[in-house]
Short mmCIF file of C-alpha atoms (C1' of nucleotides) in Angstrom, two decimals:
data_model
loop_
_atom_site.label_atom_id
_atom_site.label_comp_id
_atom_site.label_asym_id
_atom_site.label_seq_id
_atom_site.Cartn_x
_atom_site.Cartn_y
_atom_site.Cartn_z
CA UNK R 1 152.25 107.27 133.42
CA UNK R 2 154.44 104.32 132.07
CA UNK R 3 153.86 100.73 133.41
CA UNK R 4 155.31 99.11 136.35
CA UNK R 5 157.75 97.02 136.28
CA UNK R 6 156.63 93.36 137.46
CA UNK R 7 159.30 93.42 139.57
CA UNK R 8 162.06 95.34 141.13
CA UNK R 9 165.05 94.17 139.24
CA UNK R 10 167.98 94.86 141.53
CA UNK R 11 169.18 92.19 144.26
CA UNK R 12 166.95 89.29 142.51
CA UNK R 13 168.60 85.92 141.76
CA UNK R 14 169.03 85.37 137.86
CA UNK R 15 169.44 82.48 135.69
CA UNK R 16 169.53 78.67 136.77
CA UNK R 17 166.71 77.79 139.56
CA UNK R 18 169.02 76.21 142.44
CA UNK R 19 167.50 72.73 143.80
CA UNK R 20 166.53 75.21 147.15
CA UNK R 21 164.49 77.63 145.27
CA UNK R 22 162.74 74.84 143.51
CA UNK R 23 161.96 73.82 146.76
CA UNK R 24 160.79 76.79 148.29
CA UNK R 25 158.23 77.48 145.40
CA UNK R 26 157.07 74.03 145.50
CA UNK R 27 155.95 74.07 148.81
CA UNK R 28 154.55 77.25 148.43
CA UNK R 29 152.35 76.62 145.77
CA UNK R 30 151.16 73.54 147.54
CA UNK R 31 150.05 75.43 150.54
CA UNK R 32 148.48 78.51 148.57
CA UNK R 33 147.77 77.23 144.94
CA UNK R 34 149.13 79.17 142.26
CA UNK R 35 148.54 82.65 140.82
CA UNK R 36 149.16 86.24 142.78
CA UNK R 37 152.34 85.65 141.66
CA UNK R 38 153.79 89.16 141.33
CA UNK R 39 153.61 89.11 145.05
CA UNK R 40 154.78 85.37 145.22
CA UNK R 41 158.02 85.45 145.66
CA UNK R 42 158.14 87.71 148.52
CA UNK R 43 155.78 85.61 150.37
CA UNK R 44 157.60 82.88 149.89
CA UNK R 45 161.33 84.40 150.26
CA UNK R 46 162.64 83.70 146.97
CA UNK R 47 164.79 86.35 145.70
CA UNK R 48 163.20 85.92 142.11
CA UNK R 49 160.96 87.58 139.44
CA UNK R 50 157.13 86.84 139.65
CA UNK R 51 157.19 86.05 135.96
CA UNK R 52 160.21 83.84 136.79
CA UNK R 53 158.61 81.57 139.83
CA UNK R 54 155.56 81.52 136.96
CA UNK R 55 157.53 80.18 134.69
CA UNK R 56 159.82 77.80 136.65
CA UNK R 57 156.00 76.17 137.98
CA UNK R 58 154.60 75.90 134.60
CA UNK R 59 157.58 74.94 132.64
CA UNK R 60 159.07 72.55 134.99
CA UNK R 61 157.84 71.94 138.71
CA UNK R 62 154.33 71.62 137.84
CA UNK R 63 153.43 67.97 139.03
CA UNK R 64 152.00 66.87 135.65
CA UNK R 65 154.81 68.02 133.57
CA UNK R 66 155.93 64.75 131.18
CA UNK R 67 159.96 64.03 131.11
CA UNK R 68 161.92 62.31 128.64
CA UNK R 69 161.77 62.78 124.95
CA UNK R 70 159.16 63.70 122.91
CA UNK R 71 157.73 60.44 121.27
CA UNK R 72 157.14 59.71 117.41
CA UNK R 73 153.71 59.74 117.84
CA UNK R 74 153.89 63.20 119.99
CA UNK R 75 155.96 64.64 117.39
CA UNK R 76 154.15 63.73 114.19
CA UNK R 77 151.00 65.65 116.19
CA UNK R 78 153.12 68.52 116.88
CA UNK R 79 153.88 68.83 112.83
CA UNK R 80 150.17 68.01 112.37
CA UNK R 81 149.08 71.13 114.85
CA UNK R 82 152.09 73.13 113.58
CA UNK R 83 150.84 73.23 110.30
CA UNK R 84 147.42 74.05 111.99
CA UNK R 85 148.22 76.59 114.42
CA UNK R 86 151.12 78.13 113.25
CA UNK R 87 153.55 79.32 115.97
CA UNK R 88 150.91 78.93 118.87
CA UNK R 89 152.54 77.04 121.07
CA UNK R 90 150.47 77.07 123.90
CA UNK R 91 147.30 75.73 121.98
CA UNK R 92 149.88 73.10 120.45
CA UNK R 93 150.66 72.13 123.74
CA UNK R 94 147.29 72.13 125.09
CA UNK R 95 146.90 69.17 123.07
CA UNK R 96 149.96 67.38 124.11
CA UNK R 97 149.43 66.29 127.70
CA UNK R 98 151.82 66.81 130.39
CA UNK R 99 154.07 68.91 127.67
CA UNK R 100 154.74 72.71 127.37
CA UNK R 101 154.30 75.31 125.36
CA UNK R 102 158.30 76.22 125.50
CA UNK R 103 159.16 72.75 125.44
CA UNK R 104 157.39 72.27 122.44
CA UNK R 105 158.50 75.59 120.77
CA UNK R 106 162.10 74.23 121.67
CA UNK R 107 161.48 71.19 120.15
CA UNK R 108 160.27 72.72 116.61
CA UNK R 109 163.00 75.13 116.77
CA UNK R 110 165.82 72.42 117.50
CA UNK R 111 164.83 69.14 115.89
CA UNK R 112 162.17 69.97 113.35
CA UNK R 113 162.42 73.12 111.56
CA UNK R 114 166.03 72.03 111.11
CA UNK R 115 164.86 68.93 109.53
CA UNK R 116 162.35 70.41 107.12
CA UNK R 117 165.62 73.29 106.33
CA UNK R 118 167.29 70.14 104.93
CA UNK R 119 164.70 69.30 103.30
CA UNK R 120 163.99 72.39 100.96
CA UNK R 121 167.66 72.42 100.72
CA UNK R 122 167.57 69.57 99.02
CA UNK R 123 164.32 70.55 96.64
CA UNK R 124 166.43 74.04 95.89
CA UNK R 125 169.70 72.14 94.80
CA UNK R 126 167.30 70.18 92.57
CA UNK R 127 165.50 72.79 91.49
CA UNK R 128 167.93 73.42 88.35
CA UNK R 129 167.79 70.06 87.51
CA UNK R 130 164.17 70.43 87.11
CA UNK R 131 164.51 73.42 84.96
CA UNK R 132 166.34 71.52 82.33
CA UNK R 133 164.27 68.44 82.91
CA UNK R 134 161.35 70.90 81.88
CA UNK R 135 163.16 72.03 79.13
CA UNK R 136 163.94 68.58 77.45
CA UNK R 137 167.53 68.98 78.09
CA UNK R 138 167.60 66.33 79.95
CA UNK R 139 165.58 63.74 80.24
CA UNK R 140 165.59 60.38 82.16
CA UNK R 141 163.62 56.92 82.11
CA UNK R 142 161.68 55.54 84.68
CA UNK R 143 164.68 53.49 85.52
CA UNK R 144 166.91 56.31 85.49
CA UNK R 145 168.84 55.88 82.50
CA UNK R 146 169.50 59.14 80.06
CA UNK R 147 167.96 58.97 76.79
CA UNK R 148 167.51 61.06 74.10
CA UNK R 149 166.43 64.35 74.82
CA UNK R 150 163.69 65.88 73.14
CA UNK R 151 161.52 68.87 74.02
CA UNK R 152 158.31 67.59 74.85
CA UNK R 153 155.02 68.94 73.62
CA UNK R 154 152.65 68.87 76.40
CA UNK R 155 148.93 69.16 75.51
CA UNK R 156 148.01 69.85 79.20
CA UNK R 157 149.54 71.58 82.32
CA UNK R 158 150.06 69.60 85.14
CA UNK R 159 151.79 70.38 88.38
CA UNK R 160 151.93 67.37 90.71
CA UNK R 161 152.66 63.96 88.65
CA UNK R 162 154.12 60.67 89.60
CA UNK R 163 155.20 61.13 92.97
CA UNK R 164 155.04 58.50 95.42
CA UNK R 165 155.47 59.24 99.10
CA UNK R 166 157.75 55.75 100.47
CA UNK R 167 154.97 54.93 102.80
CA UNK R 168 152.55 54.96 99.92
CA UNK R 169 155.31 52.59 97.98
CA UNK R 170 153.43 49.27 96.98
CA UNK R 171 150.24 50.72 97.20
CA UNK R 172 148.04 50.99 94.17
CA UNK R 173 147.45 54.57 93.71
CA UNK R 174 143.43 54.85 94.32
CA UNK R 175 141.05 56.89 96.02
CA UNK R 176 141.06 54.61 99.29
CA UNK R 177 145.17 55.36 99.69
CA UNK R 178 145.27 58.58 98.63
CA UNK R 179 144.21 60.74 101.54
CA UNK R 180 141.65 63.25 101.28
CA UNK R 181 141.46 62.49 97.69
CA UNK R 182 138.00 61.11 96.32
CA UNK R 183 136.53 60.24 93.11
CA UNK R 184 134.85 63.54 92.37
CA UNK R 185 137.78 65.23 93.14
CA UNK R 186 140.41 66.63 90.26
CA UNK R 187 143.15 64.82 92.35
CA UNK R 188 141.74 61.61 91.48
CA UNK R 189 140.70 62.22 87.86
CA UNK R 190 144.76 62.93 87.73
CA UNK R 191 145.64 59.85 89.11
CA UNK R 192 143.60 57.98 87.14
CA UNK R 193 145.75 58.92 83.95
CA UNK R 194 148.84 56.79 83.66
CA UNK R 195 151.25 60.22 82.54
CA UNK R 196 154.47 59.18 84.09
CA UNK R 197 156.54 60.48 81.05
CA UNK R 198 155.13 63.45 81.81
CA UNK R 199 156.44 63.88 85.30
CA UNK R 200 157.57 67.20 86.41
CA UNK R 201 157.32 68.27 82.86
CA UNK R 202 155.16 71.51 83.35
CA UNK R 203 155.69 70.89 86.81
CA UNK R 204 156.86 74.28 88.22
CA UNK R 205 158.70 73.64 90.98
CA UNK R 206 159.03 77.03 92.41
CA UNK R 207 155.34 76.68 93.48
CA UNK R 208 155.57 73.46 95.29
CA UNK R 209 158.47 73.71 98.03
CA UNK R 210 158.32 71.42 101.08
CA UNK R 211 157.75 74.39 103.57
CA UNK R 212 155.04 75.49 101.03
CA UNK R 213 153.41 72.14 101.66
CA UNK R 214 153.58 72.54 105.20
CA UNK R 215 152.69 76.01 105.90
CA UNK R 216 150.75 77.59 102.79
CA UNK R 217 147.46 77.41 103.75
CA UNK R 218 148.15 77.98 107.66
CA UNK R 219 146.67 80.99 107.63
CA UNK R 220 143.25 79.91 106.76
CA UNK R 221 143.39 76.92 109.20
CA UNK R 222 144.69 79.14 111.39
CA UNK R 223 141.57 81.57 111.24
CA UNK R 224 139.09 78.58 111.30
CA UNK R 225 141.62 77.36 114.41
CA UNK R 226 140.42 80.62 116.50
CA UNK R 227 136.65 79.09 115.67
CA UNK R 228 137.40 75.37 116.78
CA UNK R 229 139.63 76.08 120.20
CA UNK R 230 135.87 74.82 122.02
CA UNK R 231 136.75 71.26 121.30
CA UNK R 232 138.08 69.12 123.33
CA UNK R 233 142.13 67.65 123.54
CA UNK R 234 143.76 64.88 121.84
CA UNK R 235 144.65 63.79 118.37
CA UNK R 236 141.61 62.50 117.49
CA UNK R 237 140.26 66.52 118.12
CA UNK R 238 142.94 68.09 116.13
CA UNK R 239 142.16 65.67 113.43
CA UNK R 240 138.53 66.41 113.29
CA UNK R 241 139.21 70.17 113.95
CA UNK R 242 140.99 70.56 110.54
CA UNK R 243 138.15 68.44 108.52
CA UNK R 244 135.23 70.50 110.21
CA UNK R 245 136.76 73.47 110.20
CA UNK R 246 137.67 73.60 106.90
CA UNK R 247 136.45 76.92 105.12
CA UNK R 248 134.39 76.30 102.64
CA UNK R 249 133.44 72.89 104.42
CA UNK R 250 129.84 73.61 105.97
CA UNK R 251 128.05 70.99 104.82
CA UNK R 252 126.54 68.31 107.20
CA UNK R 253 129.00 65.35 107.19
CA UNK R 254 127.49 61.52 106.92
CA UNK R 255 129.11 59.40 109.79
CA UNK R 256 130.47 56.93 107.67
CA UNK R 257 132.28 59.78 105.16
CA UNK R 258 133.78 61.44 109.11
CA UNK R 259 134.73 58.48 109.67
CA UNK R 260 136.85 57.96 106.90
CA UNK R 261 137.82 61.71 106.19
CA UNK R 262 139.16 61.28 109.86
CA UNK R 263 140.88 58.36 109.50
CA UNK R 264 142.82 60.08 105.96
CA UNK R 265 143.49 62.98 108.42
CA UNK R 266 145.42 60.77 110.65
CA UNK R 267 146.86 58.64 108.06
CA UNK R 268 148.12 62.22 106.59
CA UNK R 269 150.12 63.13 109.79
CA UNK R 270 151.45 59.61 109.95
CA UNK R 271 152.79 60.55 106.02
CA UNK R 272 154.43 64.02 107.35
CA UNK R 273 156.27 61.86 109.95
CA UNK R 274 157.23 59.10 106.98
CA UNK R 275 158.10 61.48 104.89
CA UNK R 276 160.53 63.33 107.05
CA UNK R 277 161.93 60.11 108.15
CA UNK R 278 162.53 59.16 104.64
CA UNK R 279 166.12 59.87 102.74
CA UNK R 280 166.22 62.89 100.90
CA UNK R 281 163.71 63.49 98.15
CA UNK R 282 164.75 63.77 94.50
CA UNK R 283 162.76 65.14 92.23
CA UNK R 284 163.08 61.83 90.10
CA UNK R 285 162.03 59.85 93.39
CA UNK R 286 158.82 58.47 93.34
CA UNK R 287 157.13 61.02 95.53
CA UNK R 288 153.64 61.53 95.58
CA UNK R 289 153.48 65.39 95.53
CA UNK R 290 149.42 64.88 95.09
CA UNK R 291 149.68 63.38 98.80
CA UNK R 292 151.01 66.79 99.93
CA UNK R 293 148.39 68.70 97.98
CA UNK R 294 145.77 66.26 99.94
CA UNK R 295 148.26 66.74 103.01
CA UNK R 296 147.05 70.63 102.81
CA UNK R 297 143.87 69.47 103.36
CA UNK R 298 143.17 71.59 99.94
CA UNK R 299 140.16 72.20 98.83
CA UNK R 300 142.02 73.62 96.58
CA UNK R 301 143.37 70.89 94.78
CA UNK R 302 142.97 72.21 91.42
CA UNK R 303 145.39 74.87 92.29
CA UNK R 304 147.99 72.03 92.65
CA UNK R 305 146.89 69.76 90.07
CA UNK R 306 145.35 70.38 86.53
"C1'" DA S 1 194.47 67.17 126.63
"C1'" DA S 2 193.14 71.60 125.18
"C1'" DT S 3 190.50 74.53 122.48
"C1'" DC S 4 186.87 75.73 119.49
"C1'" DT S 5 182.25 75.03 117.67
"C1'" DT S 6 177.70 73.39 117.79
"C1'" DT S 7 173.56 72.02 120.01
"C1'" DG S 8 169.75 71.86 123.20
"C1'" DC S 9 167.20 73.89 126.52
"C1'" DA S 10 166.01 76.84 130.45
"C1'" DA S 11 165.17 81.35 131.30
"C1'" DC S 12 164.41 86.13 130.09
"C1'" DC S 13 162.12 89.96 127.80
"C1'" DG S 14 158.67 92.74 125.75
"C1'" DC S 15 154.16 92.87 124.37
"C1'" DA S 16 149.20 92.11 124.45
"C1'" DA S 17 144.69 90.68 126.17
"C1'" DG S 18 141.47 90.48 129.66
"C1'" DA S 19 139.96 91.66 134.30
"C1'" DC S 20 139.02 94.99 137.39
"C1'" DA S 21 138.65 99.38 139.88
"C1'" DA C 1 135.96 105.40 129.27
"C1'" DT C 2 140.34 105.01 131.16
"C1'" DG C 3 144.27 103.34 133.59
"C1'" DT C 4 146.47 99.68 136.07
"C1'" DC C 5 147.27 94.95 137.23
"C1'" DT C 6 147.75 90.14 136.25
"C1'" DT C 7 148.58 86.61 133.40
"C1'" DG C 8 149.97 84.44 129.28
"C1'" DC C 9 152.37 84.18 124.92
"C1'" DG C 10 156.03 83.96 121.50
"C1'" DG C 11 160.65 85.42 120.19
"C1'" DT C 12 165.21 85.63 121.73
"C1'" DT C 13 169.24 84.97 124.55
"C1'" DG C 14 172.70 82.82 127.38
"C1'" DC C 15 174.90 79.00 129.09
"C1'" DA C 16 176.24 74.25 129.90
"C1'" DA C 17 177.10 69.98 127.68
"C1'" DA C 18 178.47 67.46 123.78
"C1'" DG C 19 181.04 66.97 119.75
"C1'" DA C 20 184.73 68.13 116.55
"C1'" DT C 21 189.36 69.46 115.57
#
DNA sequence: AATCTTTGCAACCGCAAGACA
DNA sequence: ATGTCTTGCGGTTGCAAAGAT
């Protein structure tokens, strides 16, 4: 015996909510609260779908619901939980007062995957460039200018080099600006050697795309996600969800060291948002690709950086 | 001014999980 | 244990508005 229907189809109203049906379900819900809602709209004499008078509360007459546009600091959390939660919208917008789950899905879908399109646009357009780069075919100074080309011996593979994010421009490159990368970490042993002739030179960039950054190690957050969804809203949560729920990370944490770690996992959503905002990235930019390893929240640095 | 194209968003649809009988 | 109901979720669609030609 197959399901049934939600609803009988025929003779309901479709499409737009009129200003009068908003009305009706308003006052409905006010006198009886929500839920029942298969046998809703009957009650309340709308000619509409129980899912639909669901979704026309929750998505837009709900009292809370927040209007206007989403706000910079809304939408760098939204990256932030993206790269978290993956496509689960509704536990992104748990987190996001007074916004919803399709508004939020909307706004990915419209403003920000588009943006981060552009962006590995631009790293795929570049990505020949590189090849030669690699190569010793060409070959550029720090300022730029061609010079001679010569194929380059390298004694060491390294994947992320001299890359400076622009919000990190000006700041010496050290364990205190670099988020989520400290002393004992092969991040920071990388940083501390001055290579910047070697930049990009066995730097395959292939394994390093801007989508990779944000998305390859979702899955694993996005198990240890599942195991955190107990805490409690707010940025400050999301940001402490994805340093404690980290999968190899089971050690006890000293106050001071959360602290911190928590402070580099806000300062690394505030680079996502800088980093978008930014013109497009050259590979010859100064772009600190380490940052984005750091921005995975990698414990697995050492598969970025040799 | 008219037409075509693109964009943004509200709404729809199918599916799945959990509750319940 | 099984079937049905209710609710919620995420992907997709359709349409109106804005922009381009």
């Amino acid at each position: 015996m197959g399901r049934r229907p939600c609803c009988a189809k025929e003779g309901l109203n479709r499409g737009a909510w009129s200003a009068r049906e908003d009305k009706i379900l308003m006052n409905y819900i006010q006198v009886h609260g929500e839920g029942k809602w298969r046998d809703l709209p009957q009650r309340a004499g709308l000619k509409r779908c129980g899912k639909s008078c669901r979704l026309r509360w929750l998505n837009y007459l709900r009292p809370d619901i927040k209007r206007g546009n989403i706000s910079a600091e809304e939408e760098e959390l939204i990256i932030r939980l993206h790269k978290l939660l993956g496509n689960r919208w509704s536990l992104i917008a748990g987190r996001l007062p007074g916004r919803t789950d399709n508004e939020i899905k909307n706004y990915w879908n419209t403003n920000l995957s588009k943006r981060l399109q552009e962006y590995d646009k631009v790293f795929d357009s570049n990505k020949q460039v590189n090849t030669l780069r690699t190569k010793g075919i060409i070959w550029e100074s720090n300022q730029g200018e061609k010079v001679d080309t010569h194929p380059v011996i390298r004694t060491k593979a390294v994947r992320c080099r001299k890359v400076i994010i622009p919000w990190q421009l000006g700041n010496q490159i050290n364990q205190n600006t670099v988020p989520g990368c400290y002393s004992e970490s092969p991040c920071f042993s990388a940083l501390q050697e001055d290579n910047s002739d070697g930049f990009l030179m066995d730097f395959h960039i292939d394994d390093l795309f801007i989508s990779d950054v944000l998305y390859s190690d979702s899955r694993q957050d996005h198990i240890k996600a599942n195991e955190c969804e107990s805490m409690g809203d707010g940025e400050v949560q999301a940001a402490k969800s994805n340093m404690s729920c980290r999968p190899d990370d089971d050690s006890p944490v000293d106050p001071l060291v959360y602290d911190a770690r928590l402070e580099d996992s806000m300062d690394e959503a505030r680079a996502a948002e800088n980093w978008r905002a930014s013109d497009p990235i050259l590979p010859n930019d100064d772009l600190e690709l380490k940052t984005f390893a750091s921005f995975l929240n990698s414990e697995h640095h050492d598969h970025w950086i040799s």
